[in-house]
XYZ file of C-alpha atoms in Angstrom:
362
model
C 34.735 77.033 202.583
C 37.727 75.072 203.345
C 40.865 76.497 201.458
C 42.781 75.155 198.497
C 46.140 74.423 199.208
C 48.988 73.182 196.941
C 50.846 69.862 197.924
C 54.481 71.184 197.367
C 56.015 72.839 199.648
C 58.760 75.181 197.399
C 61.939 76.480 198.430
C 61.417 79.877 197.352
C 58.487 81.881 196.294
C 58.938 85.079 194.101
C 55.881 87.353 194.525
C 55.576 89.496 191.462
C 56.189 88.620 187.692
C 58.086 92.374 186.420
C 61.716 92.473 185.212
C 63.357 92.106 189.132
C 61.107 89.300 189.480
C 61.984 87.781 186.405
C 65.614 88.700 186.973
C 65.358 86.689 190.551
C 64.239 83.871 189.791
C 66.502 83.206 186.231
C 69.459 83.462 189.181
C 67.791 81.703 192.054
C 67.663 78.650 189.386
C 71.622 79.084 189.091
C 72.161 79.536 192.740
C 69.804 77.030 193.831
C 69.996 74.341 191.369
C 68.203 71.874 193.358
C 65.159 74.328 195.295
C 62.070 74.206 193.503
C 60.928 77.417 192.602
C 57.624 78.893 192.294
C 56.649 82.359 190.832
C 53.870 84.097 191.494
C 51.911 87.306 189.968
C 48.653 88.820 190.587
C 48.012 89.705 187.202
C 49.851 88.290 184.223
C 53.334 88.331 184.110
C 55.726 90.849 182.722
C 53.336 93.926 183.418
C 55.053 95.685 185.958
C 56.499 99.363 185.785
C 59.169 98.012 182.878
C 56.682 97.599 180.270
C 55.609 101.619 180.476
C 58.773 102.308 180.740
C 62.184 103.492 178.527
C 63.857 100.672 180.088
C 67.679 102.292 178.799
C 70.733 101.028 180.803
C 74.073 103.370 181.215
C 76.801 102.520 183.694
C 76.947 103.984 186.999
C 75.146 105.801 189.671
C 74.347 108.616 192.163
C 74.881 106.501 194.953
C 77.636 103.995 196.367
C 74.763 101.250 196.205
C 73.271 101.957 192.809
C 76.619 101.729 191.297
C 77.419 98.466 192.910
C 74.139 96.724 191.525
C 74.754 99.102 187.947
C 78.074 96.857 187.609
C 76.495 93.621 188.445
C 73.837 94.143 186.089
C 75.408 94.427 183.748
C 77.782 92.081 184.241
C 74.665 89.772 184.045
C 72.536 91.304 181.469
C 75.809 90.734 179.340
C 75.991 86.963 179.886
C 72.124 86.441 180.104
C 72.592 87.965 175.905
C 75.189 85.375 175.638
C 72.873 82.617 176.186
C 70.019 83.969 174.987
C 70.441 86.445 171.995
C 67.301 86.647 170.969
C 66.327 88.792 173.928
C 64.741 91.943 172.533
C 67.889 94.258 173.973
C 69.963 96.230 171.489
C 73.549 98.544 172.331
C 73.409 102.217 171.076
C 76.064 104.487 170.993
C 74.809 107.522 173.475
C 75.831 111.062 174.739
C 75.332 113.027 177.688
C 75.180 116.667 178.377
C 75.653 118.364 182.047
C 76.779 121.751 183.155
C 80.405 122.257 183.165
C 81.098 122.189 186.809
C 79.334 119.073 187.695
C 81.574 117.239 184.775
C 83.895 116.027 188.028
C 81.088 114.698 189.704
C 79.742 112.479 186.791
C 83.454 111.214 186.446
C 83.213 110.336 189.562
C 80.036 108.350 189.594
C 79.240 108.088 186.538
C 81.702 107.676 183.576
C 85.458 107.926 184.378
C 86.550 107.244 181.156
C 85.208 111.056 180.271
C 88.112 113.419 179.719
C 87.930 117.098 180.349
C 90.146 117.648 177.369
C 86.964 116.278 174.938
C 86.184 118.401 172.791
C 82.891 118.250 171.792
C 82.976 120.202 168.594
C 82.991 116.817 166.668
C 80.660 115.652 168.797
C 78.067 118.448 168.218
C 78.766 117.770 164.370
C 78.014 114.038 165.042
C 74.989 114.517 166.343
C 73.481 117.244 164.077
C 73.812 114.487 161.369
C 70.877 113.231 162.917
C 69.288 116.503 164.679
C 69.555 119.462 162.500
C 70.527 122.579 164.463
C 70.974 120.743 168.045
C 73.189 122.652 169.896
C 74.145 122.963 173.705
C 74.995 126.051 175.665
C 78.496 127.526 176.292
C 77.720 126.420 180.001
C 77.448 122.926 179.163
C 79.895 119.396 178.400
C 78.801 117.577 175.882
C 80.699 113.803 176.072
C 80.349 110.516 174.728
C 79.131 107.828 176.797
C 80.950 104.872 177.068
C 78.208 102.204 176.846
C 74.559 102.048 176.468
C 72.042 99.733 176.204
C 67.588 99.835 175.618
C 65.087 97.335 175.527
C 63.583 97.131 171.822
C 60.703 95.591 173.039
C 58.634 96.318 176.388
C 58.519 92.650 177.545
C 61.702 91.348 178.191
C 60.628 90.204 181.615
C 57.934 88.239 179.897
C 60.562 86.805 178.046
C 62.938 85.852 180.597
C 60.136 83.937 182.427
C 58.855 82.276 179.243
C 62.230 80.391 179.136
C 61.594 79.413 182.678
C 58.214 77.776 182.313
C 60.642 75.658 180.231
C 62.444 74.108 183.432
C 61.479 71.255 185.465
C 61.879 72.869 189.051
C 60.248 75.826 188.056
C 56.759 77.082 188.318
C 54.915 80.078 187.515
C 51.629 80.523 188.727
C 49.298 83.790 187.586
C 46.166 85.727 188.797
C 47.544 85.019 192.736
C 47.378 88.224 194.693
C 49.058 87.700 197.999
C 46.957 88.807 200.914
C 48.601 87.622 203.802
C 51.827 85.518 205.226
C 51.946 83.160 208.109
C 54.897 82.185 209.919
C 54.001 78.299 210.534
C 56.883 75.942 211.715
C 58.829 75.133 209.148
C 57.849 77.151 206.552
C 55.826 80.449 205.194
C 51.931 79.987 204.433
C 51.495 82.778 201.845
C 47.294 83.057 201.204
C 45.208 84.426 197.883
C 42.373 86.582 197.918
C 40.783 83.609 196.260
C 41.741 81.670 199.657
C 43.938 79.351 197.795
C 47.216 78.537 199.532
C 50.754 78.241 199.294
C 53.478 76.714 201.072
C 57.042 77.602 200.893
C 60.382 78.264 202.762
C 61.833 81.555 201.536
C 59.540 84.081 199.865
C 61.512 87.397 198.225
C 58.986 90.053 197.048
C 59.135 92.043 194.157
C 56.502 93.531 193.383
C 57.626 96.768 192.344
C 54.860 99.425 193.359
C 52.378 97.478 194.406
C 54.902 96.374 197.731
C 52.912 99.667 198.957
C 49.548 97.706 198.498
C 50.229 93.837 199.484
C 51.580 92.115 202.440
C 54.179 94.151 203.736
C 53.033 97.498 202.864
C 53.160 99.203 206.545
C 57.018 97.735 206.960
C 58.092 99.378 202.963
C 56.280 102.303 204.137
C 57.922 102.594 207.252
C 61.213 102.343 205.471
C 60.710 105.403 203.345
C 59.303 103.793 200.056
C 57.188 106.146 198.099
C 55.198 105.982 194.609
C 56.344 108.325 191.979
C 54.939 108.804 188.754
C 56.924 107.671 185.372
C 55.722 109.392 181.871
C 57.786 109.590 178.268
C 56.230 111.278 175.751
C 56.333 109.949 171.939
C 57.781 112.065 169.280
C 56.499 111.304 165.815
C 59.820 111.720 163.971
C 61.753 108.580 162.370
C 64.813 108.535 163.395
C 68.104 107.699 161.350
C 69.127 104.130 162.116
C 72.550 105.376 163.590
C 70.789 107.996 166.009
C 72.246 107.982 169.346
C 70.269 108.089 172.684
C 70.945 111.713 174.504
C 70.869 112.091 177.834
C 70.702 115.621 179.890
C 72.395 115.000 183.503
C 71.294 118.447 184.197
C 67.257 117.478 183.755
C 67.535 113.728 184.239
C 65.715 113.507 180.735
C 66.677 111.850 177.624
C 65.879 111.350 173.766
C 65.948 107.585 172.911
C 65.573 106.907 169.061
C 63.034 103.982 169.068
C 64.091 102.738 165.258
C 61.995 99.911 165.808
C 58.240 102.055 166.307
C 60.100 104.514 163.808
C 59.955 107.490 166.540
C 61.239 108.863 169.363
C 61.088 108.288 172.859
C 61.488 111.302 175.349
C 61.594 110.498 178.910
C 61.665 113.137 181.714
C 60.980 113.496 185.299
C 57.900 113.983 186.969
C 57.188 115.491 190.820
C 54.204 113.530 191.059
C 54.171 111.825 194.049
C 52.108 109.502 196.410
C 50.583 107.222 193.442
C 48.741 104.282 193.132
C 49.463 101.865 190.508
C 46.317 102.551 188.734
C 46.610 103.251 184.983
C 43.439 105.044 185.034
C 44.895 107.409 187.833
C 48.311 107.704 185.507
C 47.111 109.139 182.119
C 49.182 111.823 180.650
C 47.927 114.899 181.408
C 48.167 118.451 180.888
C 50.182 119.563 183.663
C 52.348 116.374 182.240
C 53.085 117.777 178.610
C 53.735 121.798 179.949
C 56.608 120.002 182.906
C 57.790 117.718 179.285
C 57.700 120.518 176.832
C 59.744 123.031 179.103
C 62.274 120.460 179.405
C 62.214 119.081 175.702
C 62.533 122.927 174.395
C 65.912 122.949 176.169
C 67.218 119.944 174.755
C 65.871 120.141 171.530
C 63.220 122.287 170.433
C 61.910 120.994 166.643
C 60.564 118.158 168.823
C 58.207 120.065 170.675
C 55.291 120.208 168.064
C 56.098 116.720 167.039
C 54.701 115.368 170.375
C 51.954 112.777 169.770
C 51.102 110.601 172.411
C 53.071 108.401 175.418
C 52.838 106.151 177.889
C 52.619 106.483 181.472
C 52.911 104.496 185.045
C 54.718 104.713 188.196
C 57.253 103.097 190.168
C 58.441 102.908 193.599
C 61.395 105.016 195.171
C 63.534 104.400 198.155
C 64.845 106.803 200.479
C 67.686 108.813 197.812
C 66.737 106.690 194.671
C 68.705 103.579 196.728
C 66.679 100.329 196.158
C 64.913 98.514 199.198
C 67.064 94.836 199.879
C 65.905 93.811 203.268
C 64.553 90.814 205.285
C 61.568 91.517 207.101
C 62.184 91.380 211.333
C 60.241 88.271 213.177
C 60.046 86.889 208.935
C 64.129 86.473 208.176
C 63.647 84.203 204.801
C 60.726 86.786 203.569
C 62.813 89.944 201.673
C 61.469 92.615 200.032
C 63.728 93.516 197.105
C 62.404 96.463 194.849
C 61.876 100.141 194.949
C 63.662 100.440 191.559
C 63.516 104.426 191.282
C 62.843 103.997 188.030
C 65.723 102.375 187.261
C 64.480 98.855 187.755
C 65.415 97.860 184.175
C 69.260 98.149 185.003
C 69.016 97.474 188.707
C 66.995 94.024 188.701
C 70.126 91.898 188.064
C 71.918 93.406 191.135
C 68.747 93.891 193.211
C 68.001 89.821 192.598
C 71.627 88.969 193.499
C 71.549 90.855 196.838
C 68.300 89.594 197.734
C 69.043 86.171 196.993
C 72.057 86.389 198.635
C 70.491 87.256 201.964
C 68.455 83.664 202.029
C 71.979 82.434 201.084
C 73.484 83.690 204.842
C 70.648 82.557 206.376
């Protein structure tokens, strides 16, 4: 059967409808005004790893890279509100809480406004207001963060790209899994499983962890990129509509006060690795609530027996949490841009700048 192939050719092609994909093409419309643009996602759009996730945005980052495309985010994020307030993303004061001697280190990459001279008597006050009996150890800084920021709703990048469908030299196309690339003349021949086809000139993929399942998967592989499980649990107590988010440096977990389900959120890490992005394969399980519960009854432990439920996916990691930006070799206008770490929430901006920027110097 002969295949179906669409008459335009487009400029650029963004595979995958989550928040980076989102994120890239709201700024390849800005950057590009005249390239008509074409997004692409094999399922519906705005179901990628953000809409399991806590999606909670604080400044800085372990790495030199992730706090270069922190700042940019949020130096877009900030104007994207501007223009569009109705986006389902709220500020909340927050707090974090490390062990003493790594205080210098966060500073550093983290929050430099921190002083060592805090102290965090008031603090502790503050937040039993809203936690009765929370309390830290005699080993540990509690500090205020300087700025934080949480989806209130799990589909902002469904949101983003609902204000695209509005423009004229942008397209979004659904239910079109990407099977294979061509390299023809002048362009990129980017074919369906349904054998429907696409031209275009510049393809960036974003496809979060699937990019370990579609075209390129031997090349992310071969750069390091690995699937990792995400889980936060929900804790069935309303918070108090000034509750702050709390974040422990020393267990890369936090408590996010969800006012708007009337609960808690309490996300923590998980060692499983090696994933598929199967939601069957990614229930909570048991092994799941004893890693959460060890964790929570260090932070705070009245929560522990209020655990109810949660949600659960996975995302994909790059070689020391640093995102994958990178044109493919023999392919120079196809980049892969992803491998969040599970920060893809306040990474996308950044990520999507970089990316685009490479078909820019092309």
């Amino acid at each position: 059967m002969k295949n179906n192939t669409l008459t335009k050719t487009f400029n650029l092609t963004v595979i995958g409808g989550g928040i980076i994909g989102a994120w890239t093409m709201h700024l390849a419309k800005t950057m590009f005004p005249h390239w008509n643009i074409l997004l692409v996602d094999a399922n519906l759009v705005g179901n990628g790893t953000s809409r399991y996730s806590a999606s909670l945005d604080m400044p800085g980052g372990h790495t030199s890279l992730r706090r270069k495309l922190v700042k940019s985010s949020q130096e877009n994020w900030k104007k994207l509100l501007s223009d569009a307030p109705s986006l389902a993303i709220k500020d909340i004061n927050a707090f974090g809480i490390s062990k003493k001697e790594e205080l210098q280190t966060i500073r550093k990459h983290f929050f430099s406004s921190i002083s060592e001279e805090d102290n965090h008597e008031k603090y502790l006050k503050k937040l039993q207001r809203f936690l009765p009996g929370f309390n830290v150890t005699n080993d540990q800084s509690l500090f205020h963060i300087p700025f934080a920021q949480y989806a209130t709703q799990n589909n902002v990048a469904e949101q983003i790209i609902s204000n695209l469908r509005k423009e004229d030299k942008c397209t979004i196309i659904e239910g079109f899994e990407v099977k294979s690339v061509s390299k023809m003349k002048d362009s990129l021949m980017l074919t369906a499983e349904n054998g429907i086809v696409i031209n275009t000139k510049n393809v960036i993929e974003a496809t979060g962890p699937w990019m370990l399942t579609g075209p390129m998967s031997s090349k992310c592989a071969s750069l390091g990129v690995r699937n990792k499980k995400i889980v936060a649990l929900h804790i069935e107590a309303k918070p108090h509509p000034d509750a702050p988010v709390i974040y422990s440096f020393d267990n890369e977990a936090f408590l996010l006060p969800r006012h708007e389900e009337g609960r808690w959120l309490f996300s923590f890490r998980s060692e499983i690795w090696n994933v598929m992005p199967k939601l069957e394969e990614l229930k909570i399980n048991s092994d799941d609530l004893l890693t959460a519960k060890d964790v929570l009854n260090s932070l705070y432990p009245p929560f522990v027996e209020l655990i109810s439920g949660g949600r659960s996916f996975c995302d994909a990691y790059g070689v020391n949490g640093d995102p994958i930006i990178k044109s493919i070799s023999g392919l120079e206008n196809y980049v892969i841009a992803g491998a969040g770490s599970g920060s893809g929430f306040r990474l996308a901006p950044g990520i999507a700048i970089e990316a685009l920027t490479i078909l820019k110097t092309l």
